Amino acid sequence: MTIKQSGYYNALLHINLTTGKITKKGICAEDIKDYVGGRGLGMKLLWDHIKQPGINPLSEENPLIFLPGPFSGFPIPSVSRTCVVTKSPCTSPIQSNYPHASTVSYSNFGGFFGPEIKFAGYDGIFITGKSPTPVFIQINNDNVEIKDASNYWGMGTDKFDKIFIQDLSDRRYRTCYIGPAGENLVPYASIIHTASRAAGRGVGCVMGSKNLKAIAVKGSKLPDVADHNMLVKKMTGARNYFKGFSRGKILSNIFRKNGTAFLFEKKSKKGQMSVKNFQEGTFPQVDRINADAARNKLWVRNYSCYCCPLSCKKSGVIKQGKYKGLLVHDGPEYETGTMLGANLMISELEGIMKLIYDGDDYGLDIISAGNVIGFLMEAYEKGIIDKDDLGGIDLTWGNVEASIKMLEKICSKEGIGALASQGVKALSKKLESGSDFAMHVKGLEIAAHNVQANPEKGISYSTSNRGACHQNGETVKKQNSITLIDSLGICKFACTTPLGLSTKKLAGLLESITGIKRSADELLMVGERIFNLEKMFNYREGFGRQDDNLPERFFNDAFTIGTEKGAVLDRDEFDTVLLKYYQERGWDTKSSKPEKSKLAQLGLEFTYS
Amino acid sequence: MYRNKRHFNKERRHFIKKIAIGSSAILFSFGLPIFSISSSAEDGKPDQLASILIDFSKCTGCRTCEAICSSFNNLENIDESLMPGIGNPYHANIKVYNYNPDIDVPSVCSLCSDAPCIQACPISEDPVTNRKALFRDNKTNAIVSDPTRCIGCGNCQEACKNESSGIIRLNRATGMPEGICNLCGGDPQCVKHCPYGALRFEKQTINYSFDRMSPDEIAKQLTKQNYLI
């Protein structure tokens, strides 16, 4: 019998798509306390379910877990995130005894899905098995059904988003789904929500492997909380934090005005942008793709996630040119705009937007897709591959039409697309050349933040537990904090230091929900515990010190333009910083394995066998 | 007496609606802000009541209004005193509907001056209070359901769906109407707490062309205007 924890239902919705069995199972109260929810609880559930290393991420055994956090559903600002946790189909270690060795993957998306899982009465949805035919899951409180999705199979996410909600005949359902890329098992396929918000980094491929097209959820509940009055007071306080003359207001104004697009100019100036497959950090044509340009040519309105005062999402329509009339569901954001823009030397804003639209419609992770196309462009320029290899595509730098065709080939796995869909690591291996400029860590493609002039980002990428991750954090403390935020269900943007909500404020909110008194430092320890459990999962699969590496390019190819001209990483310095990082983490400096004492301190003795 | 005792002139109402839509289209074609709501009372239709108006150019679909509405109107008994609820949006009287292309439509009682819901209520007027089971509150002008007299026939829901925005829903257990805005006693909290200033509580003016329209109809119109399709 599980002890009921305030603020939770202590209930996980288990769905086995092989047998069609649907059950509601309890969650251990200790796990709720130690891993809180979202990314953390997902990792613990994954650890408990996968008892052996090397299982195939696309097998029935690999669970696909959707998790709101303890904040989700309560009207706290920006508590919109849904975390998807699974074993990654994208990553692989340099050496391992297991054929399917890969890291954990966690990816979270904003919108309205996570809160709705909470409203439906669950702390998470745990999906295993594989349906023999395409299906979707419909959840209306306790009424859960697995239904035929054959008619939807092959449909792009934009069209599906429109049609599916009509077919459900109730707009109060919140849906997430995969596109053709996920169906075709492209490893870096995404799960999409509201036609644009995405959980990337491979989770869509796992959903595809289960023949699961979509999930629709709606509900009417909220769990009891420990201290009602305190929570109402603290929620009001948190909402007011973003009003009037406050730091929160400054933060929300930045996002309201430009979304993440405010970064284009800033990052390019500092030499921190991913340009020309990471060869440069500055994009000379940045003024053609920045926020001002997008506002003129594309944006119509701001769009928020659940209870969010930031509204960073920009929607609109391409107002002129070749792609006139094409919808802009979101963008360009900094990531999508850079990876399918500057990284490919494309400065035509409408072209970038068309690429982003296609990427979302296919349900592809745009970071990975942009990275892969950048690699192919460079390989083409260097003569490693020719036009015939590319199926007749003239994949030159800045070529929008060629990039559109490449995205299509990746999604359909046709011709060169079959190989390109496996990611840059697989591509460079197969081509037996190009590993110097295959921009990935542990097999996952690097994002739009370049490293040569921003060495700290190198630590973020190299030590991330899901492979190259720009949101991992550059220091131990930051990583623990971000891990915690990912586990609470709140958005990182609202917690940006120094303008956003502080860990102390988050601790107060969590305490009033759960009744468990914890200081900010104690909460950061929760983040540390989760990060270490992820690390132990990866270590068990065979990932070690050698895998916490960066591509050669960062050490060899200095920038040739911009204010940071000449910038390049120093190998020895990187090794020293990484060594210090391990020491601070309490990990063995040779193997990178967390020390026994560290694991014991965090209550992770069960991982040590 | 009752503020709702007004002459229902359907032709006139439709005529006004047409002008409203037409004028919006003209304004739009000249690139003027079509969503602006004039605050000048003189512009208001003389028999209009103040209601919650939505500035669609500001709404971002965050649904804070839902949570606030639910919290204020579903008090909970905590330690023997009534406190604001947590804010479960399911119980909100204002509901935000999301569309693709990205349009968000907060939908709330239009406080129709002719109140088709009250007209449809089959319960006879109480000789003392002159009230049907559905009546207009003297003080706030909000429409109120009397659970002691309501028979759960659902006529009000039908009338609202056919002649106005369709915000009335029936409670599954009792069959009684729900979702009717009570204006929080005259000081609508959603208006007060909208993070984007997208809600206003005032008399409608000629510029407000979305009166009594269903979310689907509003979304259709806004999609055309916003996305040129």
Short mmCIF file of N, CA, C and O in Angstrom, two decimals, chain B residues 37-88:
data_model
loop_
_atom_site.label_atom_id
_atom_site.label_comp_id
_atom_site.label_asym_id
_atom_site.label_seq_id
_atom_site.Cartn_x
_atom_site.Cartn_y
_atom_site.Cartn_z
N ILE B 37 -10.52 48.54 -28.56
CA ILE B 37 -11.82 48.69 -27.95
C ILE B 37 -11.89 50.12 -27.42
O ILE B 37 -11.13 50.50 -26.55
N SER B 38 -12.79 50.87 -27.95
CA SER B 38 -12.90 52.24 -27.49
C SER B 38 -13.45 52.24 -26.08
O SER B 38 -14.38 51.51 -25.76
N SER B 39 -12.86 53.05 -25.22
CA SER B 39 -13.34 53.06 -23.83
C SER B 39 -14.35 54.18 -23.62
O SER B 39 -14.87 54.35 -22.53
N SER B 40 -14.59 54.94 -24.65
CA SER B 40 -15.54 56.04 -24.50
C SER B 40 -16.96 55.51 -24.34
O SER B 40 -17.45 54.77 -25.18
N ALA B 41 -17.59 55.88 -23.28
CA ALA B 41 -18.93 55.37 -22.99
C ALA B 41 -19.93 55.83 -24.04
O ALA B 41 -20.88 55.13 -24.34
N GLU B 42 -19.70 57.00 -24.61
CA GLU B 42 -20.62 57.54 -25.60
C GLU B 42 -20.74 56.63 -26.83
O GLU B 42 -21.76 56.56 -27.48
N ASP B 43 -19.61 55.96 -27.12
CA ASP B 43 -19.62 55.09 -28.30
C ASP B 43 -20.50 53.86 -28.10
O ASP B 43 -20.87 53.20 -29.04
N GLY B 44 -20.77 53.54 -26.86
CA GLY B 44 -21.48 52.31 -26.58
C GLY B 44 -22.91 52.38 -27.08
O GLY B 44 -23.52 53.44 -27.12
N LYS B 45 -23.40 51.20 -27.47
CA LYS B 45 -24.79 51.16 -27.85
C LYS B 45 -25.60 51.51 -26.60
O LYS B 45 -25.29 51.01 -25.52
N PRO B 46 -26.61 52.35 -26.72
CA PRO B 46 -27.27 52.87 -25.53
C PRO B 46 -27.84 51.78 -24.63
O PRO B 46 -27.83 51.94 -23.42
N ASP B 47 -28.31 50.68 -25.22
CA ASP B 47 -28.91 49.68 -24.35
C ASP B 47 -27.92 48.57 -23.98
O ASP B 47 -28.29 47.53 -23.50
N GLN B 48 -26.66 48.81 -24.24
CA GLN B 48 -25.67 47.79 -23.92
C GLN B 48 -25.34 47.77 -22.45
O GLN B 48 -25.26 48.82 -21.81
N LEU B 49 -25.09 46.55 -21.96
CA LEU B 49 -24.61 46.42 -20.59
C LEU B 49 -23.11 46.19 -20.66
O LEU B 49 -22.60 45.67 -21.65
N ALA B 50 -22.44 46.58 -19.61
CA ALA B 50 -21.00 46.30 -19.59
C ALA B 50 -20.78 44.80 -19.51
O ALA B 50 -21.50 44.09 -18.82
N SER B 51 -19.82 44.31 -20.28
CA SER B 51 -19.50 42.89 -20.22
C SER B 51 -17.99 42.71 -20.39
O SER B 51 -17.27 43.69 -20.58
N ILE B 52 -17.55 41.48 -20.34
CA ILE B 52 -16.12 41.24 -20.47
C ILE B 52 -15.76 41.19 -21.95
O ILE B 52 -16.27 40.34 -22.69
N LEU B 53 -14.93 42.10 -22.37
CA LEU B 53 -14.53 42.18 -23.78
C LEU B 53 -13.09 41.70 -23.92
O LEU B 53 -12.27 41.88 -23.02
N ILE B 54 -12.80 41.10 -25.04
CA ILE B 54 -11.47 40.53 -25.23
C ILE B 54 -10.73 41.27 -26.33
O ILE B 54 -11.24 41.46 -27.42
N ASP B 55 -9.53 41.69 -25.99
CA ASP B 55 -8.66 42.30 -26.99
C ASP B 55 -7.79 41.19 -27.57
O ASP B 55 -6.79 40.79 -26.98
N PHE B 56 -8.22 40.71 -28.71
CA PHE B 56 -7.56 39.53 -29.28
C PHE B 56 -6.13 39.82 -29.75
O PHE B 56 -5.37 38.89 -30.01
N SER B 57 -5.80 41.08 -29.89
CA SER B 57 -4.43 41.38 -30.29
C SER B 57 -3.48 41.23 -29.11
O SER B 57 -2.28 41.15 -29.26
N LYS B 58 -4.04 41.17 -27.92
CA LYS B 58 -3.19 41.04 -26.73
C LYS B 58 -3.22 39.64 -26.11
O LYS B 58 -2.27 39.23 -25.47
N CYS B 59 -4.34 38.95 -26.28
CA CYS B 59 -4.47 37.62 -25.66
C CYS B 59 -3.43 36.68 -26.24
O CYS B 59 -3.24 36.60 -27.45
N THR B 60 -2.73 35.95 -25.35
CA THR B 60 -1.73 34.98 -25.82
C THR B 60 -2.15 33.55 -25.50
O THR B 60 -1.40 32.61 -25.72
N GLY B 61 -3.33 33.39 -24.96
CA GLY B 61 -3.83 32.04 -24.69
C GLY B 61 -3.23 31.36 -23.49
O GLY B 61 -3.20 30.14 -23.42
N CYS B 62 -2.78 32.13 -22.48
CA CYS B 62 -2.08 31.51 -21.35
C CYS B 62 -3.02 30.84 -20.36
O CYS B 62 -2.60 30.07 -19.52
N ARG B 63 -4.28 31.19 -20.41
CA ARG B 63 -5.30 30.58 -19.57
C ARG B 63 -5.20 30.95 -18.09
O ARG B 63 -5.79 30.28 -17.23
N THR B 64 -4.46 32.01 -17.78
CA THR B 64 -4.43 32.47 -16.39
C THR B 64 -5.85 32.86 -15.95
O THR B 64 -6.24 32.63 -14.81
N CYS B 65 -6.64 33.44 -16.89
CA CYS B 65 -8.02 33.84 -16.56
C CYS B 65 -8.84 32.65 -16.07
O CYS B 65 -9.64 32.78 -15.14
N GLU B 66 -8.63 31.50 -16.68
CA GLU B 66 -9.38 30.31 -16.27
C GLU B 66 -9.07 29.97 -14.81
O GLU B 66 -9.98 29.73 -14.01
N ALA B 67 -7.78 29.96 -14.50
CA ALA B 67 -7.37 29.58 -13.15
C ALA B 67 -7.88 30.59 -12.12
O ALA B 67 -8.37 30.22 -11.05
N ILE B 68 -7.78 31.87 -12.46
CA ILE B 68 -8.20 32.93 -11.55
C ILE B 68 -9.71 32.84 -11.31
O ILE B 68 -10.19 32.92 -10.18
N CYS B 69 -10.46 32.66 -12.39
CA CYS B 69 -11.92 32.55 -12.30
C CYS B 69 -12.31 31.39 -11.39
O CYS B 69 -13.12 31.52 -10.50
N SER B 70 -11.67 30.26 -11.65
CA SER B 70 -11.98 29.07 -10.88
C SER B 70 -11.65 29.27 -9.41
O SER B 70 -12.43 28.89 -8.52
N SER B 71 -10.52 29.88 -9.14
CA SER B 71 -10.08 30.10 -7.76
C SER B 71 -11.07 31.00 -7.01
O SER B 71 -11.47 30.70 -5.89
N PHE B 72 -11.49 32.07 -7.65
CA PHE B 72 -12.35 33.06 -6.98
C PHE B 72 -13.77 32.53 -6.79
O PHE B 72 -14.43 32.88 -5.81
N ASN B 73 -14.22 31.71 -7.72
CA ASN B 73 -15.62 31.29 -7.68
C ASN B 73 -15.86 29.89 -7.13
O ASN B 73 -16.97 29.40 -7.13
N ASN B 74 -14.79 29.24 -6.73
CA ASN B 74 -14.93 27.92 -6.10
C ASN B 74 -14.20 27.93 -4.77
O ASN B 74 -13.12 27.38 -4.63
N LEU B 75 -14.80 28.60 -3.82
CA LEU B 75 -14.15 28.73 -2.52
C LEU B 75 -14.07 27.37 -1.83
O LEU B 75 -14.93 26.51 -2.05
N GLU B 76 -13.02 27.19 -1.07
CA GLU B 76 -12.87 25.92 -0.36
C GLU B 76 -12.87 26.16 1.13
O GLU B 76 -12.35 27.16 1.62
N ASN B 77 -13.44 25.19 1.81
CA ASN B 77 -13.50 25.30 3.26
C ASN B 77 -12.19 24.79 3.87
O ASN B 77 -11.93 23.60 3.92
N ILE B 78 -11.36 25.74 4.30
CA ILE B 78 -10.08 25.36 4.89
C ILE B 78 -10.10 25.79 6.35
O ILE B 78 -10.27 26.98 6.65
N ASP B 79 -9.92 24.85 7.22
CA ASP B 79 -9.94 25.11 8.66
C ASP B 79 -11.15 25.97 9.05
O ASP B 79 -11.04 26.97 9.76
N GLU B 80 -12.28 25.55 8.54
CA GLU B 80 -13.56 26.19 8.86
C GLU B 80 -13.69 27.64 8.40
O GLU B 80 -14.50 28.40 8.94
N SER B 81 -12.88 28.05 7.45
CA SER B 81 -13.14 29.35 6.83
C SER B 81 -13.03 29.20 5.32
O SER B 81 -12.26 28.37 4.81
N LEU B 82 -13.81 30.00 4.59
CA LEU B 82 -13.84 29.88 3.15
C LEU B 82 -12.66 30.61 2.52
O LEU B 82 -12.44 31.80 2.77
N MET B 83 -11.90 29.90 1.74
CA MET B 83 -10.71 30.46 1.11
C MET B 83 -10.81 30.31 -0.41
O MET B 83 -11.49 29.41 -0.88
N PRO B 84 -10.11 31.17 -1.17
CA PRO B 84 -10.10 30.98 -2.62
C PRO B 84 -9.59 29.58 -2.96
O PRO B 84 -8.72 29.05 -2.27
N GLY B 85 -10.17 28.99 -4.01
CA GLY B 85 -9.73 27.67 -4.43
C GLY B 85 -8.35 27.72 -5.05
O GLY B 85 -7.78 28.80 -5.25
N ILE B 86 -7.81 26.55 -5.38
CA ILE B 86 -6.47 26.48 -5.98
C ILE B 86 -6.51 27.02 -7.41
O ILE B 86 -5.58 27.64 -7.88
N GLY B 87 -7.61 26.79 -8.12
CA GLY B 87 -7.71 27.32 -9.48
C GLY B 87 -7.71 26.26 -10.55
O GLY B 87 -7.02 26.38 -11.56
N ASN B 88 -8.50 25.21 -10.33
CA ASN B 88 -8.63 24.17 -11.35
C ASN B 88 -9.44 24.73 -12.54
O ASN B 88 -10.62 25.05 -12.38
#
